């Protein structure tokens, strides 16, 4: 299939929508790494129905990529062909019921955790330090400190590639460590999660502990994408990276964090190629030193600069 060039997508090809399109938008400012080329178009749907109509009418020739807070993705320098979908405030509702909460996919985890505290509900604390959205958390089965999204999930509302809305049970979603078995072209609209009433001061204490642990152990104020590699079964990725002598390793403006060596950071002038090449070098050094193959947790999206090569991960 010929991919639409990010610079050349003809907008007459795109469905009429009530939301907005932005053409040829440089993605770097919208990502945690602050790198990445242009998307041919970014679509912000007005509401569920608008998104559904878009998916129904969009040509199969135009690839679609959904992003959340872009805290676990690396967008390549050649940009993203086709349409990037970014959900806005109409997808960020939150409704508490007794012992459950429905949260829209676009709501940041930190806000969900804070609102749960305000209502006196426990269960979302572990999400408070994961700097993504609920949708990204469902796709990644995000987790921290012994809990992951699948542990609190009751059901998720999704929209498929042709605009049909469905409700999926956790069993249907086949979630495991940083993985969700839902088809790649499904977009999460919301999740229904288990919560329990608790004493606000106890919830606050747990939130404070999580914050303190993160400040101490992660480069949270830097331009990063979180854990670069998944932990191989029985190992910690950071220990393997350390053992392979990669802490502080750099390439162009990209560096293996001194604070947490499974984090790559953009020290200021990195491009996506620097970051991806450094990740590949770390992978190779760990392979040479230990025989273990690290698997990228970060999603690599889009095209290499000056290349028509398609990334395996490009179409989500
Ligand atoms: C400083 C830092 C610390 C982090 N710590 C943790 C941690 O402790 N634990 C952890 O698990 N992760 C951590 N992360 C990684 C990241 O925050 C999580 O993976 C988060 O869940 C990603 O959410 P997002 O909204 O940013 O998704 P994005 O990064 O935008 O996207 C990630 C994936 O989710 C998909 N996606 C996004 N929204 C939707 C949707 N609505 N429907 C379908 N697919 C969607 C994207 O297509 C992509 O494949 C950290 C990242 C940073 C920068």
Short mmCIF file of C-alpha atoms and ligand atoms in Angstrom, two decimals:
data_model
loop_
_atom_site.label_atom_id
_atom_site.label_comp_id
_atom_site.label_asym_id
_atom_site.label_seq_id
_atom_site.Cartn_x
_atom_site.Cartn_y
_atom_site.Cartn_z
CA UNK A 1 0.00 0.00 0.00
CA UNK A 2 1.30 3.50 -0.88
CA UNK A 3 1.36 5.58 2.27
CA UNK A 4 0.16 9.19 2.10
CA UNK A 5 3.16 11.52 2.47
CA UNK A 6 2.73 13.60 5.66
CA UNK A 7 3.35 16.72 3.52
CA UNK A 8 0.96 15.81 0.75
CA UNK A 9 -2.29 14.47 2.15
CA UNK A 10 -5.07 16.06 0.15
CA UNK A 11 -7.76 17.22 2.51
CA UNK A 12 -10.53 16.61 0.06
CA UNK A 13 -9.88 12.95 0.87
CA UNK A 14 -10.87 13.33 4.51
CA UNK A 15 -14.43 12.89 5.81
CA UNK A 16 -16.51 15.91 6.76
CA UNK A 17 -16.47 16.24 10.54
CA UNK A 18 -17.85 18.53 13.23
CA UNK A 19 -14.54 18.47 15.10
CA UNK A 20 -11.33 20.00 13.77
CA UNK A 21 -8.45 18.99 11.50
CA UNK A 22 -5.00 20.54 11.76
CA UNK A 23 -2.86 19.95 8.71
CA UNK A 24 0.83 19.04 8.75
CA UNK A 25 1.16 19.56 12.46
CA UNK A 26 4.65 19.13 13.94
CA UNK A 27 4.11 16.62 16.72
CA UNK A 28 7.24 17.26 18.83
CA UNK A 29 5.64 19.84 21.17
CA UNK A 30 2.80 17.43 21.95
CA UNK A 31 5.02 14.58 23.12
CA UNK A 32 6.92 14.00 26.34
CA UNK A 33 10.17 13.47 24.42
CA UNK A 34 9.61 16.75 22.50
CA UNK A 35 10.74 15.10 19.25
CA UNK A 36 9.02 13.92 16.10
CA UNK A 37 8.01 15.13 12.65
CA UNK A 38 4.63 16.24 11.36
CA UNK A 39 1.38 14.35 11.23
CA UNK A 40 -0.33 14.74 7.87
CA UNK A 41 -3.40 15.74 9.89
CA UNK A 42 -4.49 15.76 13.51
CA UNK A 43 -8.20 15.19 14.05
CA UNK A 44 -9.92 16.27 17.27
CA UNK A 45 -13.39 14.72 17.20
CA UNK A 46 -16.28 16.73 18.64
CA UNK A 47 -17.88 13.73 20.36
CA UNK A 48 -18.37 9.97 20.10
CA UNK A 49 -20.70 10.27 17.11
CA UNK A 50 -18.28 12.51 15.22
CA UNK A 51 -15.47 10.00 15.81
CA UNK A 52 -17.73 7.16 14.71
CA UNK A 53 -18.68 8.97 11.47
CA UNK A 54 -15.04 9.76 10.75
CA UNK A 55 -14.01 6.10 11.15
CA UNK A 56 -16.90 4.89 9.04
CA UNK A 57 -16.12 7.27 6.19
CA UNK A 58 -12.34 7.43 6.31
CA UNK A 59 -10.63 5.85 3.30
CA UNK A 60 -8.70 2.64 4.01
CA UNK A 61 -5.77 4.31 2.27
CA UNK A 62 -5.42 6.85 5.08
CA UNK A 63 -3.87 5.27 8.17
CA UNK A 64 -5.23 6.30 11.56
CA UNK A 65 -3.13 6.63 14.72
CA UNK A 66 -4.57 7.41 18.16
CA UNK A 67 -2.46 9.15 20.78
CA UNK A 68 -3.11 10.09 24.39
CA UNK A 69 -0.67 12.24 26.38
CA UNK A 70 2.19 10.88 24.21
CA UNK A 71 4.12 9.82 27.31
CA UNK A 72 5.01 6.37 25.98
CA UNK A 73 5.59 7.02 22.29
CA UNK A 74 8.51 8.10 20.13
CA UNK A 75 7.38 9.77 16.92
CA UNK A 76 10.03 9.47 14.24
CA UNK A 77 11.49 12.52 12.49
CA UNK A 78 9.80 11.74 9.15
CA UNK A 79 6.39 12.20 10.78
CA UNK A 80 3.18 10.20 10.75
CA UNK A 81 1.35 9.57 7.48
CA UNK A 82 -2.40 9.80 7.64
CA UNK A 83 -4.51 11.06 10.51
CA UNK A 84 -3.54 11.24 14.17
CA UNK A 85 -6.58 11.28 16.47
CA UNK A 86 -6.37 13.18 19.71
CA UNK A 87 -9.39 13.01 22.03
CA UNK A 88 -10.33 16.23 23.84
CA UNK A 89 -12.45 17.33 26.77
CA UNK A 90 -15.67 15.73 25.52
CA UNK A 91 -13.92 12.39 26.05
CA UNK A 92 -12.69 13.25 29.54
CA UNK A 93 -15.76 12.85 31.75
CA UNK A 94 -15.67 11.13 35.13
CA UNK A 95 -18.72 9.69 36.93
CA UNK A 96 -18.57 8.12 40.36
CA UNK A 97 -21.08 5.49 41.46
CA UNK A 98 -20.87 3.45 44.62
CA UNK A 99 -17.75 1.29 44.24
CA UNK A 100 -17.15 2.08 40.56
CA UNK A 101 -16.12 5.00 38.41
CA UNK A 102 -16.48 5.52 34.66
CA UNK A 103 -13.64 7.60 33.28
CA UNK A 104 -13.31 9.00 29.75
CA UNK A 105 -10.24 7.97 27.77
CA UNK A 106 -8.84 11.48 27.48
CA UNK A 107 -8.75 12.20 31.21
CA UNK A 108 -5.19 12.30 32.60
CA UNK A 109 -4.53 9.63 35.23
CA UNK A 110 -3.32 12.22 37.74
CA UNK A 111 -6.62 14.14 37.55
CA UNK A 112 -8.63 10.91 37.91
CA UNK A 113 -6.65 10.02 41.05
CA UNK A 114 -7.07 13.53 42.49
CA UNK A 115 -10.85 13.55 41.87
CA UNK A 116 -11.16 10.11 43.45
CA UNK A 117 -9.44 11.45 46.56
CA UNK A 118 -11.86 14.38 46.62
CA UNK A 119 -14.79 11.93 46.56
CA UNK A 120 -13.15 9.76 49.24
CA UNK A 121 -12.47 6.77 46.96
CA UNK A 122 -9.38 4.58 46.94
CA UNK A 123 -8.18 2.39 44.07
CA UNK A 124 -6.69 4.87 41.61
CA UNK A 125 -3.67 5.94 43.68
CA UNK A 126 -1.19 3.87 41.64
CA UNK A 127 -2.24 5.79 38.51
CA UNK A 128 -1.39 9.16 40.07
CA UNK A 129 2.24 9.14 39.01
CA UNK A 130 1.78 7.64 35.54
CA UNK A 131 1.74 10.69 33.29
CA UNK A 132 -0.68 9.41 30.65
CA UNK A 133 -4.40 9.31 29.98
CA UNK A 134 -6.92 6.62 30.86
CA UNK A 135 -7.01 5.53 27.16
CA UNK A 136 -3.23 5.15 27.03
CA UNK A 137 -3.35 3.29 30.35
CA UNK A 138 -5.90 0.82 28.98
CA UNK A 139 -3.85 0.21 25.81
CA UNK A 140 -0.58 -0.19 27.73
CA UNK A 141 -2.08 -1.89 30.80
CA UNK A 142 -0.11 0.73 32.68
CA UNK A 143 1.01 -0.11 36.17
CA UNK A 144 3.16 0.87 39.10
CA UNK A 145 4.02 -0.36 42.57
CA UNK A 146 2.43 -3.78 42.15
CA UNK A 147 -0.87 -2.71 40.56
CA UNK A 148 -1.87 -2.40 36.92
CA UNK A 149 -4.95 -1.20 35.07
CA UNK A 150 -6.29 -4.71 34.57
CA UNK A 151 -6.52 -5.19 38.37
CA UNK A 152 -9.19 -2.48 38.70
CA UNK A 153 -10.93 -2.81 35.35
CA UNK A 154 -14.61 -3.82 35.20
CA UNK A 155 -15.19 -3.09 31.49
CA UNK A 156 -14.01 -0.80 28.72
CA UNK A 157 -15.94 1.02 26.03
CA UNK A 158 -14.24 0.97 22.63
CA UNK A 159 -14.91 2.06 19.08
CA UNK A 160 -13.76 -0.22 16.29
CA UNK A 161 -12.10 0.73 13.00
CA UNK A 162 -15.45 1.25 11.28
CA UNK A 163 -17.07 3.29 14.03
CA UNK A 164 -19.05 0.68 16.00
CA UNK A 165 -19.11 1.19 19.77
CA UNK A 166 -18.70 -1.95 21.90
CA UNK A 167 -18.24 -2.84 25.54
CA UNK A 168 -15.46 -5.32 26.36
CA UNK A 169 -14.90 -7.36 29.51
CA UNK A 170 -11.38 -7.72 30.95
CA UNK A 171 -11.37 -11.36 29.72
CA UNK A 172 -12.04 -10.21 26.15
CA UNK A 173 -9.23 -7.71 26.44
CA UNK A 174 -6.55 -10.32 27.33
CA UNK A 175 -4.39 -7.86 29.25
CA UNK A 176 -0.99 -8.81 30.55
CA UNK A 177 2.20 -6.99 31.52
CA UNK A 178 2.21 -3.73 29.44
CA UNK A 179 0.02 -5.44 26.86
CA UNK A 180 -3.61 -5.37 25.81
CA UNK A 181 -4.99 -7.93 23.36
CA UNK A 182 -7.68 -5.64 21.91
CA UNK A 183 -7.34 -5.19 18.10
CA UNK A 184 -4.84 -2.49 17.21
CA UNK A 185 -7.35 -0.28 15.41
CA UNK A 186 -9.77 -0.08 18.36
CA UNK A 187 -9.91 3.22 20.21
CA UNK A 188 -10.79 3.28 23.92
CA UNK A 189 -13.57 5.70 24.80
CA UNK A 190 -13.82 5.03 28.52
CA UNK A 191 -13.18 2.52 31.28
CA UNK A 192 -15.27 1.42 34.24
CA UNK A 193 -13.05 0.82 37.28
CA UNK A 194 -13.39 -0.62 40.78
CA UNK A 195 -12.97 1.81 43.67
CA UNK A 196 -13.71 1.62 47.39
CA UNK A 197 -14.59 4.23 49.99
CA UNK A 198 -11.66 5.10 52.23
CA UNK A 199 -10.49 7.74 54.67
CA UNK A 200 -9.24 10.74 52.62
CA UNK A 201 -6.19 11.28 54.84
CA UNK A 202 -5.12 7.64 54.21
CA UNK A 203 -5.58 8.06 50.44
CA UNK A 204 -3.62 11.32 50.57
CA UNK A 205 -0.81 9.58 52.45
CA UNK A 206 -0.52 6.92 49.73
CA UNK A 207 -0.52 9.60 47.02
CA UNK A 208 2.25 11.46 48.83
CA UNK A 209 4.32 8.27 49.17
CA UNK A 210 3.98 7.54 45.45
CA UNK A 211 5.02 11.09 44.57
CA UNK A 212 8.06 10.91 46.83
CA UNK A 213 9.17 7.57 45.36
CA UNK A 214 8.90 8.93 41.82
CA UNK A 215 10.79 12.13 42.53
CA UNK A 216 13.56 10.04 44.05
CA UNK A 217 13.83 7.35 41.36
CA UNK A 218 12.70 8.78 38.00
CA UNK A 219 13.73 11.73 35.80
CA UNK A 220 10.17 13.06 35.93
CA UNK A 221 11.07 16.66 35.07
CA UNK A 222 13.04 15.64 31.96
CA UNK A 223 12.00 14.95 28.37
CA UNK A 224 11.51 11.22 28.50
CA UNK A 225 9.13 8.45 27.50
CA UNK A 226 9.04 6.42 30.71
CA UNK A 227 10.41 2.87 30.74
CA UNK A 228 12.08 2.25 27.39
CA UNK A 229 12.07 -1.55 27.56
CA UNK A 230 9.77 -4.09 29.16
CA UNK A 231 11.19 -6.14 32.01
CA UNK A 232 12.08 -9.55 30.55
CA UNK A 233 10.56 -12.42 32.54
CA UNK A 234 12.61 -12.87 35.73
CA UNK A 235 14.72 -9.74 35.21
CA UNK A 236 14.58 -5.99 35.65
CA UNK A 237 15.43 -4.18 32.42
CA UNK A 238 17.33 -1.46 34.31
CA UNK A 239 19.58 -4.04 35.99
CA UNK A 240 20.50 -5.57 32.62
CA UNK A 241 21.14 -2.10 31.17
CA UNK A 242 23.32 -1.22 34.15
CA UNK A 243 25.21 -4.52 33.88
CA UNK A 244 25.87 -3.81 30.18
CA UNK A 245 27.50 -0.50 31.17
CA UNK A 246 24.89 1.74 29.55
CA UNK A 247 24.03 4.15 32.37
CA UNK A 248 24.83 7.66 31.09
CA UNK A 249 25.53 6.42 27.54
CA UNK A 250 24.71 9.10 24.96
CA UNK A 251 24.19 9.54 21.25
CA UNK A 252 23.61 12.99 19.73
CA UNK A 253 21.29 14.71 22.17
CA UNK A 254 19.91 11.44 23.59
CA UNK A 255 21.13 9.95 26.85
CA UNK A 256 20.46 6.94 29.04
CA UNK A 257 19.25 8.57 32.26
CA UNK A 258 21.74 8.62 35.12
CA UNK A 259 18.82 8.53 37.56
CA UNK A 260 16.95 5.54 36.07
CA UNK A 261 18.81 3.71 33.34
CA UNK A 262 15.69 2.21 31.71
CA UNK A 263 14.70 5.81 30.83
CA UNK A 264 16.06 7.58 27.74
CA UNK A 265 16.14 11.36 27.93
CA UNK A 266 16.29 14.14 25.39
CA UNK A 267 18.97 16.40 26.89
CA UNK A 268 17.73 19.30 24.78
CA UNK A 269 18.74 18.84 21.17
CA UNK A 270 17.94 15.19 20.49
CA UNK A 271 15.91 14.14 17.50
CA UNK A 272 13.94 10.91 17.30
CA UNK A 273 16.75 9.20 15.38
CA UNK A 274 19.19 9.88 18.25
CA UNK A 275 16.75 8.38 20.75
CA UNK A 276 15.86 5.33 18.66
CA UNK A 277 19.51 4.68 17.74
CA UNK A 278 20.53 4.93 21.39
CA UNK A 279 17.76 2.50 22.33
CA UNK A 280 18.96 0.09 19.64
CA UNK A 281 22.53 0.40 20.93
CA UNK A 282 21.40 -0.36 24.49
CA UNK A 283 19.50 -3.40 23.16
CA UNK A 284 22.64 -4.60 21.37
CA UNK A 285 24.92 -4.07 24.37
CA UNK A 286 22.51 -5.93 26.66
CA UNK A 287 22.29 -8.75 24.11
CA UNK A 288 26.09 -8.96 23.87
CA UNK A 289 26.59 -8.82 27.64
CA UNK A 290 23.76 -11.09 28.78
CA UNK A 291 22.25 -12.88 25.77
CA UNK A 292 18.86 -11.37 26.70
CA UNK A 293 16.77 -9.52 24.10
CA UNK A 294 15.08 -6.39 25.44
CA UNK A 295 11.69 -5.57 23.95
CA UNK A 296 10.73 -1.92 23.42
CA UNK A 297 7.91 -0.82 25.73
CA UNK A 298 7.87 2.62 24.08
CA UNK A 299 5.83 2.60 20.86
CA UNK A 300 7.89 3.74 17.86
CA UNK A 301 5.60 5.53 15.45
CA UNK A 302 5.89 6.96 11.97
CA UNK A 303 8.56 7.22 9.32
CA UNK A 304 12.30 7.62 9.46
CA UNK A 305 13.46 10.93 8.01
CA UNK A 306 14.20 10.81 4.27
CA UNK A 307 12.91 7.30 4.06
CA UNK A 308 9.79 5.64 2.86
CA UNK A 309 10.34 2.77 5.26
CA UNK A 310 7.25 1.95 7.21
CA UNK A 311 7.58 1.24 10.92
CA UNK A 312 6.14 -2.06 12.06
CA UNK A 313 4.40 -0.18 14.82
CA UNK A 314 3.17 2.62 12.62
CA UNK A 315 -0.47 1.71 12.22
CA UNK A 316 -1.87 1.20 15.69
C1 LIG B 1 8.11 10.14 33.54
C2 LIG B 1 7.29 8.95 33.08
C3 LIG B 1 6.98 7.96 33.99
C4 LIG B 1 6.23 6.85 33.59
N1 LIG B 1 5.94 5.88 34.52
C5 LIG B 1 5.18 4.83 34.14
C6 LIG B 1 4.82 3.82 35.10
O1 LIG B 1 5.16 3.88 36.27
N2 LIG B 1 4.06 2.78 34.68
C7 LIG B 1 3.64 2.68 33.39
O2 LIG B 1 2.93 1.71 33.06
N3 LIG B 1 3.97 3.60 32.47
C8 LIG B 1 4.72 4.68 32.82
N4 LIG B 1 5.04 5.63 31.89
C9 LIG B 1 4.62 5.45 30.49
C10 LIG B 1 3.27 6.05 30.13
O3 LIG B 1 2.96 7.15 30.98
C11 LIG B 1 2.13 5.02 30.16
O4 LIG B 1 2.35 3.98 29.26
C12 LIG B 1 0.78 5.67 29.86
O5 LIG B 1 -0.24 4.72 30.12
C13 LIG B 1 0.66 6.12 28.39
O6 LIG B 1 -0.51 6.88 28.26
P1 LIG B 1 -0.61 8.03 27.18
O7 LIG B 1 -1.96 8.63 27.27
O8 LIG B 1 0.52 8.97 27.30
O9 LIG B 1 -0.49 7.19 25.85
P2 LIG B 1 0.44 7.49 24.58
O10 LIG B 1 1.87 7.52 25.00
O11 LIG B 1 -0.09 8.66 23.84
O12 LIG B 1 0.17 6.18 23.73
C14 LIG B 1 0.64 4.93 24.20
C15 LIG B 1 -0.10 3.84 23.42
O13 LIG B 1 -1.48 3.88 23.77
C16 LIG B 1 -2.28 4.07 22.60
N5 LIG B 1 -3.43 4.88 22.98
C17 LIG B 1 -3.45 6.10 23.56
N6 LIG B 1 -4.73 6.50 23.78
C18 LIG B 1 -5.52 5.50 23.30
C19 LIG B 1 -6.94 5.30 23.21
N7 LIG B 1 -7.83 6.21 23.65
N8 LIG B 1 -7.38 4.16 22.65
C20 LIG B 1 -6.54 3.22 22.17
N9 LIG B 1 -5.19 3.35 22.23
C21 LIG B 1 -4.69 4.48 22.79
C22 LIG B 1 -1.36 4.77 21.60
O14 LIG B 1 -1.80 4.51 20.29
C23 LIG B 1 -0.04 4.07 21.90
O15 LIG B 1 0.02 2.79 21.31
C24 LIG B 1 5.80 6.74 32.25
C25 LIG B 1 6.11 7.76 31.34
C26 LIG B 1 6.86 8.85 31.74
C27 LIG B 1 7.16 9.92 30.74
#
